[in-house]
Each structure stands twice: as C-alpha cells, then as structure tokens.
mmCIF file of C-alpha atoms in Angstrom:
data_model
loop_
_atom_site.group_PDB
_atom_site.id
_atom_site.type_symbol
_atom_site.label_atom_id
_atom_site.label_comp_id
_atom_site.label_asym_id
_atom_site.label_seq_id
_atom_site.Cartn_x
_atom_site.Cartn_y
_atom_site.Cartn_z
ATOM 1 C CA UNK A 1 115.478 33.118 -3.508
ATOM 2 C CA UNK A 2 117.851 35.275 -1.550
ATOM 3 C CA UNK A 3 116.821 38.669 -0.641
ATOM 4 C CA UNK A 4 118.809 41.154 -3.254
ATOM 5 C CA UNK A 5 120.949 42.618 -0.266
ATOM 6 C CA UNK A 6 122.479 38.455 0.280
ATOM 7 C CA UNK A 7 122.965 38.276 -3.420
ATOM 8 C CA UNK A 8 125.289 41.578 -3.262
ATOM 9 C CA UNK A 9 126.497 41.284 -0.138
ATOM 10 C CA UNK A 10 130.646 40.448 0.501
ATOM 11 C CA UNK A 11 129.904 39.812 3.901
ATOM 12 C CA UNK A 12 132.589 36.686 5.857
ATOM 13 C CA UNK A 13 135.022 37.331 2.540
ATOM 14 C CA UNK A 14 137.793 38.997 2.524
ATOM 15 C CA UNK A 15 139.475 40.499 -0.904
ATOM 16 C CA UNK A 16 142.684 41.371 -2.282
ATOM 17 C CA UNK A 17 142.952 44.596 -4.459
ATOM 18 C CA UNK A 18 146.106 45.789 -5.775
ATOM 19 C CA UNK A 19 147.313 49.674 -6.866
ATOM 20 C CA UNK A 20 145.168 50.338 -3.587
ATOM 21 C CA UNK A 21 146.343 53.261 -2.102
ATOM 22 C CA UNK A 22 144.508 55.466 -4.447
ATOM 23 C CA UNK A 23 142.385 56.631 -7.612
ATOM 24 C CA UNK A 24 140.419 53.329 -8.610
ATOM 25 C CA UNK A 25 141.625 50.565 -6.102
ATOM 26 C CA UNK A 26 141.134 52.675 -3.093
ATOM 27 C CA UNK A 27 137.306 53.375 -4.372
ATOM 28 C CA UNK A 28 136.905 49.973 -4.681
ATOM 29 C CA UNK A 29 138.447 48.918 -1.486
ATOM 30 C CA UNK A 30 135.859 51.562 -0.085
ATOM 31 C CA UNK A 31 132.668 50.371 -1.758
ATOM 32 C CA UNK A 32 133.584 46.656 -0.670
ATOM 33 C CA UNK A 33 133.795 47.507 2.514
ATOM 34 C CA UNK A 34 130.893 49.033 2.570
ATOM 35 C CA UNK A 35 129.498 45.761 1.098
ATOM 36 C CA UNK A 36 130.858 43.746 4.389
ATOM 37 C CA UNK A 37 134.051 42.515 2.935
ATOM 38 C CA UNK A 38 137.432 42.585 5.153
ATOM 39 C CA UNK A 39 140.118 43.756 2.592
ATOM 40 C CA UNK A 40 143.957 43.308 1.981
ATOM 41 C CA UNK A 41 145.418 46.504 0.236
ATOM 42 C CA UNK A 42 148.594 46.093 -1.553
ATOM 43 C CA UNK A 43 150.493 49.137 -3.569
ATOM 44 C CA UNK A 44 153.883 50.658 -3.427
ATOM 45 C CA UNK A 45 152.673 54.261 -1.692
ATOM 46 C CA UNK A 46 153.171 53.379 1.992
ATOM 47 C CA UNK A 47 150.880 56.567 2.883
ATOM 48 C CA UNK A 48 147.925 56.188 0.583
ATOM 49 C CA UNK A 49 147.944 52.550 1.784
ATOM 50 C CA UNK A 50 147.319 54.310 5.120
ATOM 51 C CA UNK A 51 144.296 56.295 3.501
ATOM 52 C CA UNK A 52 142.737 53.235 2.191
ATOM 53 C CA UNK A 53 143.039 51.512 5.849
ATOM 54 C CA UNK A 54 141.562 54.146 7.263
ATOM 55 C CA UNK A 55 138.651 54.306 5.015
ATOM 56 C CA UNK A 56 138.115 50.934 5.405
ATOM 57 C CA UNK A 57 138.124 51.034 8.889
ATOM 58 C CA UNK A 58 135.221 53.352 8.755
ATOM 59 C CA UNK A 59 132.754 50.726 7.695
ATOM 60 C CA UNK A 60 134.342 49.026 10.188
ATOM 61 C CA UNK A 61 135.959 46.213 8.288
ATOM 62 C CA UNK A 62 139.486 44.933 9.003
ATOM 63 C CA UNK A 63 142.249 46.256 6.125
ATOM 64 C CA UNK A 64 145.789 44.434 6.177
ATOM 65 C CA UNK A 65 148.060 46.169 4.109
ATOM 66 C CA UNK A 66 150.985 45.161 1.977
ATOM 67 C CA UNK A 67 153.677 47.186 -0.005
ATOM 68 C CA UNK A 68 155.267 46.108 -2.649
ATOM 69 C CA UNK A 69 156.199 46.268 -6.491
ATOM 70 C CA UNK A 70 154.257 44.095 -8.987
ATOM 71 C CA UNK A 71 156.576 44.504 -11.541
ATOM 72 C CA UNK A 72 159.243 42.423 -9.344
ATOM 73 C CA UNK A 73 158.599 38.805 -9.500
ATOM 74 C CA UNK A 74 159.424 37.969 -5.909
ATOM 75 C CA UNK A 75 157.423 40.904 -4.323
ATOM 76 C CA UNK A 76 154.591 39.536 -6.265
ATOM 77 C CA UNK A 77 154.979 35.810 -5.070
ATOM 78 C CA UNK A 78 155.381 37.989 -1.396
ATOM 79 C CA UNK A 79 151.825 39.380 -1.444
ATOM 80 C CA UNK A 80 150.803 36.626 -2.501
ATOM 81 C CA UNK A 81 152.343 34.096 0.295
ATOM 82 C CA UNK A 82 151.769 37.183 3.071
ATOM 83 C CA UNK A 83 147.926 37.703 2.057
ATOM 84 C CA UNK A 84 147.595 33.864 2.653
ATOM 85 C CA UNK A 85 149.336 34.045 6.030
ATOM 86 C CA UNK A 86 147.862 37.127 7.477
ATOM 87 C CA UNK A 87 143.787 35.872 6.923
ATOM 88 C CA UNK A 88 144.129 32.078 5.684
ATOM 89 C CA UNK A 89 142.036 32.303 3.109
ATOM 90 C CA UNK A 90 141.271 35.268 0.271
ATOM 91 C CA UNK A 91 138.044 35.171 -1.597
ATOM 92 C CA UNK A 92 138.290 37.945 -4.100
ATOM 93 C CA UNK A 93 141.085 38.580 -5.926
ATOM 94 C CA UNK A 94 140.525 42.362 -7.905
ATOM 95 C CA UNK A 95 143.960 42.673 -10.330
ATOM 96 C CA UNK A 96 143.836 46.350 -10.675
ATOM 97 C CA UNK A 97 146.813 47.984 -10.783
ATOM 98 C CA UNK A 98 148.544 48.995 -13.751
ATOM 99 C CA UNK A 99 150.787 51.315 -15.465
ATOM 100 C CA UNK A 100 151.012 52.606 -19.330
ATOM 101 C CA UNK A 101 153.812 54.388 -20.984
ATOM 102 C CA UNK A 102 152.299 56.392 -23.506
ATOM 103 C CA UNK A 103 154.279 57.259 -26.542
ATOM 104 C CA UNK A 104 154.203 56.134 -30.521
ATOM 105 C CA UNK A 105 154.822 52.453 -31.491
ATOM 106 C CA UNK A 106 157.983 53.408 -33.059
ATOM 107 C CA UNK A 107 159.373 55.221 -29.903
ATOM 108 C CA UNK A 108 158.135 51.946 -28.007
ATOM 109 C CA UNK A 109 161.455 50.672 -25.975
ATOM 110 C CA UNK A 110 162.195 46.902 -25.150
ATOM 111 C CA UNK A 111 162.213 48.223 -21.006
ATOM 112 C CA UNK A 112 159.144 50.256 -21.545
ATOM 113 C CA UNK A 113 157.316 46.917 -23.541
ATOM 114 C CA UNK A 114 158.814 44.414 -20.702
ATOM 115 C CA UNK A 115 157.417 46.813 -17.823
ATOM 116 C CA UNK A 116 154.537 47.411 -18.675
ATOM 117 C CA UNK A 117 153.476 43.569 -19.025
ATOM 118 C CA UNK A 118 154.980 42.690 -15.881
ATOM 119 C CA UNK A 119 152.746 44.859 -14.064
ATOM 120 C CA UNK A 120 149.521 44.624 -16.583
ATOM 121 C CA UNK A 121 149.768 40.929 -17.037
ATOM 122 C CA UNK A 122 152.280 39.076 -15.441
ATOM 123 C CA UNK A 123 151.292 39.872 -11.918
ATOM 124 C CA UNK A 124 147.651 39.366 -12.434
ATOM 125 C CA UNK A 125 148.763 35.748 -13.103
ATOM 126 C CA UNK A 126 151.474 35.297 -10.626
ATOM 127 C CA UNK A 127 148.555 36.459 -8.440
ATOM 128 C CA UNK A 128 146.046 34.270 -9.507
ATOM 129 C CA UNK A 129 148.196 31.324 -9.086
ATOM 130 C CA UNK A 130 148.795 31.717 -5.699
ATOM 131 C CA UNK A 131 145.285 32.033 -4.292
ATOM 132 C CA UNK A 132 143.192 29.738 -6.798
ATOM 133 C CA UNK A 133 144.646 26.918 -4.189
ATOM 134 C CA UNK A 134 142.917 27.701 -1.769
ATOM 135 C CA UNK A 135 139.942 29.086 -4.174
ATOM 136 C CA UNK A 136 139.729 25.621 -5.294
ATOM 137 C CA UNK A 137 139.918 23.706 -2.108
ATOM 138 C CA UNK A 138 136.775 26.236 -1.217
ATOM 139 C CA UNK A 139 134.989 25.732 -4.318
ATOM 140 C CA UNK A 140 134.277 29.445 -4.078
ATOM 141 C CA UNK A 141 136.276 32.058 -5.590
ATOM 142 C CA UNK A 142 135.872 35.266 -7.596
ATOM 143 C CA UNK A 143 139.181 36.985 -9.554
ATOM 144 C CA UNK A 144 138.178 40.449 -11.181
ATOM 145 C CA UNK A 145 141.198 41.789 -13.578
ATOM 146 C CA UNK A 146 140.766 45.492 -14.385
ATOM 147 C CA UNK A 147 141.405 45.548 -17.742
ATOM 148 C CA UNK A 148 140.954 48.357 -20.412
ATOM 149 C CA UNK A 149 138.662 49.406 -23.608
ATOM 150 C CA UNK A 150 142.183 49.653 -25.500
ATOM 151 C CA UNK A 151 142.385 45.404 -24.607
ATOM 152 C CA UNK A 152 139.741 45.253 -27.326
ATOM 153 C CA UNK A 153 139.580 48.801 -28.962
ATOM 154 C CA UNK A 154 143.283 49.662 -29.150
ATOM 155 C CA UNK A 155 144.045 53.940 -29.601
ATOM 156 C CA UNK A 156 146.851 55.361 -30.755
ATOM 157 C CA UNK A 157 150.177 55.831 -28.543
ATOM 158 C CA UNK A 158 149.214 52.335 -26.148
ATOM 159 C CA UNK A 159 151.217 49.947 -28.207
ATOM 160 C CA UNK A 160 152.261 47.729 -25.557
ATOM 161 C CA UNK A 161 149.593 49.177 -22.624
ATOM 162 C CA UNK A 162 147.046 47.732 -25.529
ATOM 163 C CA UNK A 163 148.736 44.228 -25.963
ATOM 164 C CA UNK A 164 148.664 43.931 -22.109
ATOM 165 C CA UNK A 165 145.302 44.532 -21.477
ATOM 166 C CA UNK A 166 144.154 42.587 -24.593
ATOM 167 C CA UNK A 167 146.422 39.573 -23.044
ATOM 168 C CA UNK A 168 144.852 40.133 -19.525
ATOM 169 C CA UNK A 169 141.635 40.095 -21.676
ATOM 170 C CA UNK A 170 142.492 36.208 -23.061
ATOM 171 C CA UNK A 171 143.984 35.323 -19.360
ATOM 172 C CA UNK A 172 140.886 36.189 -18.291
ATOM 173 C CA UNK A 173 139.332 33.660 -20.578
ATOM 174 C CA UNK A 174 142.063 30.759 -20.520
ATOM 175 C CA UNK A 175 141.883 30.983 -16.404
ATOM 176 C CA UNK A 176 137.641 30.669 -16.403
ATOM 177 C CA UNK A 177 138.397 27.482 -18.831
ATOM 178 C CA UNK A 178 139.896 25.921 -16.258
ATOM 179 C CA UNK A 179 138.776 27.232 -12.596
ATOM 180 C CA UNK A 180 134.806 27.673 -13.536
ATOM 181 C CA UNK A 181 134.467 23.704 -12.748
ATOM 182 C CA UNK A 182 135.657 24.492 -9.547
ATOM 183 C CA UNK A 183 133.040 27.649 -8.884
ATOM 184 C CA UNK A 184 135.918 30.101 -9.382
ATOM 185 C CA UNK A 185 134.577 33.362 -11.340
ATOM 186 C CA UNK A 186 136.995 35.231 -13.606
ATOM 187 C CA UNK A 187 135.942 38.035 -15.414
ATOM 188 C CA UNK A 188 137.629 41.190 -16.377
ATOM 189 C CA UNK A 189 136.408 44.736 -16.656
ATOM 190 C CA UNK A 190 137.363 47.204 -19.591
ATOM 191 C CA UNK A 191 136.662 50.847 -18.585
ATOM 192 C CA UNK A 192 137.173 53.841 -20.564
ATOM 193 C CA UNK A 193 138.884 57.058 -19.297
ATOM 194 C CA UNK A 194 138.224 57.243 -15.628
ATOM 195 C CA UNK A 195 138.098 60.320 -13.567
ATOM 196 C CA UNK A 196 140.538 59.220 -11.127
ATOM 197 C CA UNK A 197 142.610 61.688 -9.721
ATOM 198 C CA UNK A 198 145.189 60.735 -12.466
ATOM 199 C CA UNK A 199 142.373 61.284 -15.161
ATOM 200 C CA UNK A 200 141.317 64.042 -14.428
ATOM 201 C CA UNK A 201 145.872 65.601 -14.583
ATOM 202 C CA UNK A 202 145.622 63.515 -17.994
ATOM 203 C CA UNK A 203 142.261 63.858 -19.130
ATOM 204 C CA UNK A 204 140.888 67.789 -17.921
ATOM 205 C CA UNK A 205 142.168 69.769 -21.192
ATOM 206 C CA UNK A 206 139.575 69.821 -23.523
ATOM 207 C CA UNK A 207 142.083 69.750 -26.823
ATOM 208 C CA UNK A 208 143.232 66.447 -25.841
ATOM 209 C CA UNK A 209 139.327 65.413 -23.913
ATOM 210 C CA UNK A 210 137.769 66.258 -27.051
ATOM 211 C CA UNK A 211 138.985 63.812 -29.566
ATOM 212 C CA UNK A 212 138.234 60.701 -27.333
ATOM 213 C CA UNK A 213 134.542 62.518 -26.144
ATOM 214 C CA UNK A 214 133.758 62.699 -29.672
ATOM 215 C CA UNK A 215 133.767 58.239 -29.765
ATOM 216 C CA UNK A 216 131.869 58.394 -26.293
ATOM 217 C CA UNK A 217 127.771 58.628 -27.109
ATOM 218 C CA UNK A 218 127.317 59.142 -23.012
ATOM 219 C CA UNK A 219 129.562 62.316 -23.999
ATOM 220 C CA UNK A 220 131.479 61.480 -20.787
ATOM 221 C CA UNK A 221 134.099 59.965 -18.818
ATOM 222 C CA UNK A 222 133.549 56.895 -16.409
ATOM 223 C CA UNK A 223 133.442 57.772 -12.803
ATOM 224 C CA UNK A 224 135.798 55.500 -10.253
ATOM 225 C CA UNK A 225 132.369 54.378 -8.385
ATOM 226 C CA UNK A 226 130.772 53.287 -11.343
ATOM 227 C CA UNK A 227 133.668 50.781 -12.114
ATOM 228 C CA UNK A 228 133.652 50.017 -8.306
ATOM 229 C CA UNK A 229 129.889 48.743 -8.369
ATOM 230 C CA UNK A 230 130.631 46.437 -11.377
ATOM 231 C CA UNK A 231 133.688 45.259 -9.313
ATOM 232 C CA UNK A 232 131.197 44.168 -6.710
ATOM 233 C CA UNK A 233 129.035 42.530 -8.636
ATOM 234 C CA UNK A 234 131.514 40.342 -10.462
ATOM 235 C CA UNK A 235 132.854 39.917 -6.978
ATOM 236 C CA UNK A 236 129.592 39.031 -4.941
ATOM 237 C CA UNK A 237 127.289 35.644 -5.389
ATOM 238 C CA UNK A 238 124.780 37.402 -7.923
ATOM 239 C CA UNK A 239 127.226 36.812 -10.735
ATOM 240 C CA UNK A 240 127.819 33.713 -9.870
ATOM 241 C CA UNK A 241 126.822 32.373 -13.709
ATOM 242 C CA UNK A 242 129.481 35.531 -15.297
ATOM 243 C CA UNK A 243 132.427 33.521 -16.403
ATOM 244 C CA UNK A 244 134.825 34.880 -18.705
ATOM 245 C CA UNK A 245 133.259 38.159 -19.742
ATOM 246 C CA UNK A 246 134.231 41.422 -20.955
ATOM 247 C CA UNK A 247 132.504 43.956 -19.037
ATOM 248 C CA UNK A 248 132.926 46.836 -21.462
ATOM 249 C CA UNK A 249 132.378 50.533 -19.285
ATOM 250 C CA UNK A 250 132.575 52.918 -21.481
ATOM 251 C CA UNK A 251 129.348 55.007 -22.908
ATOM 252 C CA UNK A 252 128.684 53.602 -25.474
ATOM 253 C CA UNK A 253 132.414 54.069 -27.313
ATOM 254 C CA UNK A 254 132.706 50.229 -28.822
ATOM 255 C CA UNK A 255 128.514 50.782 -30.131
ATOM 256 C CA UNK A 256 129.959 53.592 -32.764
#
C-alpha cells in the first residue's frame, strides 16, 4: 500500500476549477496546489483571477487562467477547447461556480429560471463533455460538481437554485453510469452555508443566521477549507472507489 501522502497527493495532474477568482474556487485552487496539482482558473473577474494565480504560484505550481461566462454556451465550449490546448490533458475537472437568484417561487421569472441553470447545470455538462475525451483515452479522470444541501433539502426562496443543484445532483449520477467503466470519478459535493466572503455579506445578521443555525446540530456554518479538503479527496487516488455520491457538508442539518 501507498504511503497516505501518494494516496492524497495531486501531484503530475493538473485541474480545472471554475468561479475561481474568489470565495470557494480560489480556496480550492489554493489547497490543490498545495497538494502538487498545476491548475487552470476560469471566472469572469479578470483581477481575482490574478489573485488566484498568484496564490498558486506560491506553492509553486503553474496556474493558466481563463475568463469567461458560463452562462454563454460558446464561452463554455471556449474553456473548454482552450484548457485542452494550453496543457493537453486536464485531470480534474471541479464544476464550482454558480449563481442563485433568491426570491419566492411565485416571483420566480422565466430569465431568472433559464440563468440560473445555465450556469448551475448546463455548464457543468458542457464541461464535462469536453474533457471526459481525453479522461477516457487516460482511463483516469476525476469530475467534482459543487453542488448544494438545497439539491436534496430544498429551503424556501431557491426555487430554481434548488432544481439546479438537485439536477447537477442526478448529472452527477447519470455521468458515473457511464464514465466509472472507464476509471472516471464523478461525485458531487452539497455544502451548507459557507463562510465565503459572500456568506459571511449574506449570512452575518443573526435574524436571518438564526433560523437556518437552528437546523444545523454543529450550530455552525461550513468553512471554505473544509469543502476544499473534501474537494481533494474526491479529486486525488484515495477515492478512487467514490462514484456517484452525495457528499453532504453540512453539520449535521439533513440528520434532524
């Protein structure tokens, strides 16, 4: 048996994580890098692209970085085609961007529905599809879709953020039926609140806090690193028997 390190090491891969510039994809950028893995950021903010780079650099792994906007169907199929030609060949594929417009089901608008699952779900596949190729050809790959608690666990005001993540949640499933044959990993991860820079705007005032602490037994929020470490080990060899799961992060909320 491999030493532990081996099993959890990213080392000679290289992965692609999307909405990297900040908040979760840039901590996850960080803590594979720090696991050995050379990383291709892709996000719309230019700048925080910059930051993640930069961080990268400092465990001095190579970062190529891509703009772009996932909800556009040809910038996906870009990154996609660009990633390929800058390193040849990506290993880890972490679908983590994503948006929600939060408002009532009956103030839900056709734009606001068609948005949010072209960037929840559409681009996750659109992604997928263009580097399980190569995946394939490898007979090594790992995709990791950052999914939600609300896929599963729906709350009020996430109509259509809800039946994203739950379809990202079935993708999830219908891609490991037919890319585990070929050693290909997918697996999704459903976090709760995370204290994200954006969390903690959203999140910090206990009136609206409260309510969603109360379901939480850990009596907390997730923090980005601990979503991060799961990342990494649904993206390094020691999970290489996880296929199709539903890593629920969340304290305990689905257990009450």
């Amino acid at each position: 048996m491999e030493d532990w390190t081996k099993r959890f090491s990213l080392e000679g891969r290289t992965a692609l994580v999307t909405g990297a510039s900040k908040g979760l994809g840039a901590e996850i950028c960080r803590v594979f890098a720090n696991a050995g893995a050379d990383i291709i950021a892709t996000a719309r903010d230019v700048d925080g692209l910059k930051d993640t780079a930069e961080a990268v650099a400092g465990y001095g792994r190579k970062c190529v970085t891509l703009a772009g906007e996932l909800a556009e169907v040809d910038d996906v199929r870009r990154i996609g085609r660009e990633a390929l030609e800058a390193v040849g060949t990506v290993d880890i594929l972490v679908n983590n961007a994503g948006m929600s417009h939060v408002e009532p089901a009956l103030e839900t608008t056709v734009e606001h529905w068609d948005h949010t699952f072209a960037v929840n779900t559409r681009a996750p596949f659109l992604l997928a599809q263009a580097l399980a190729p190569q995946m394939i050809a490898q007979k090594w790959g790992k995709i990791v879709n950052i999914s939600s608690q609300t896929g599963p666990l729906a709350i009020d005001d996430h109509a259509a953020y809800a039946a994203s993540k739950g379809a990202l949640n079935a993708l999830t499933k219908s891609l490991t039926c037919e890319w585990a044959k070929h050693n290909i990993q997918v697996n999704a991860i459903c976090p709760t609140v995370v204290m994200t820079p954006m969390g903690i705007r959203v999140w910090s005032e206990e009136e609206k806090a409260a309510p969603m602490l109360a379901h939480i037994p850990a009596g907390r929020f997730g923090q980005p690193v601990e979503i991060a470490d799961m990342a990494l080990y649904l993206a390094s060899p020691a999970s290489g028997f996880v296929n199709g799961a539903l890593m629920m992060i969340e304290g305990g909320y689905s257990s009450v």
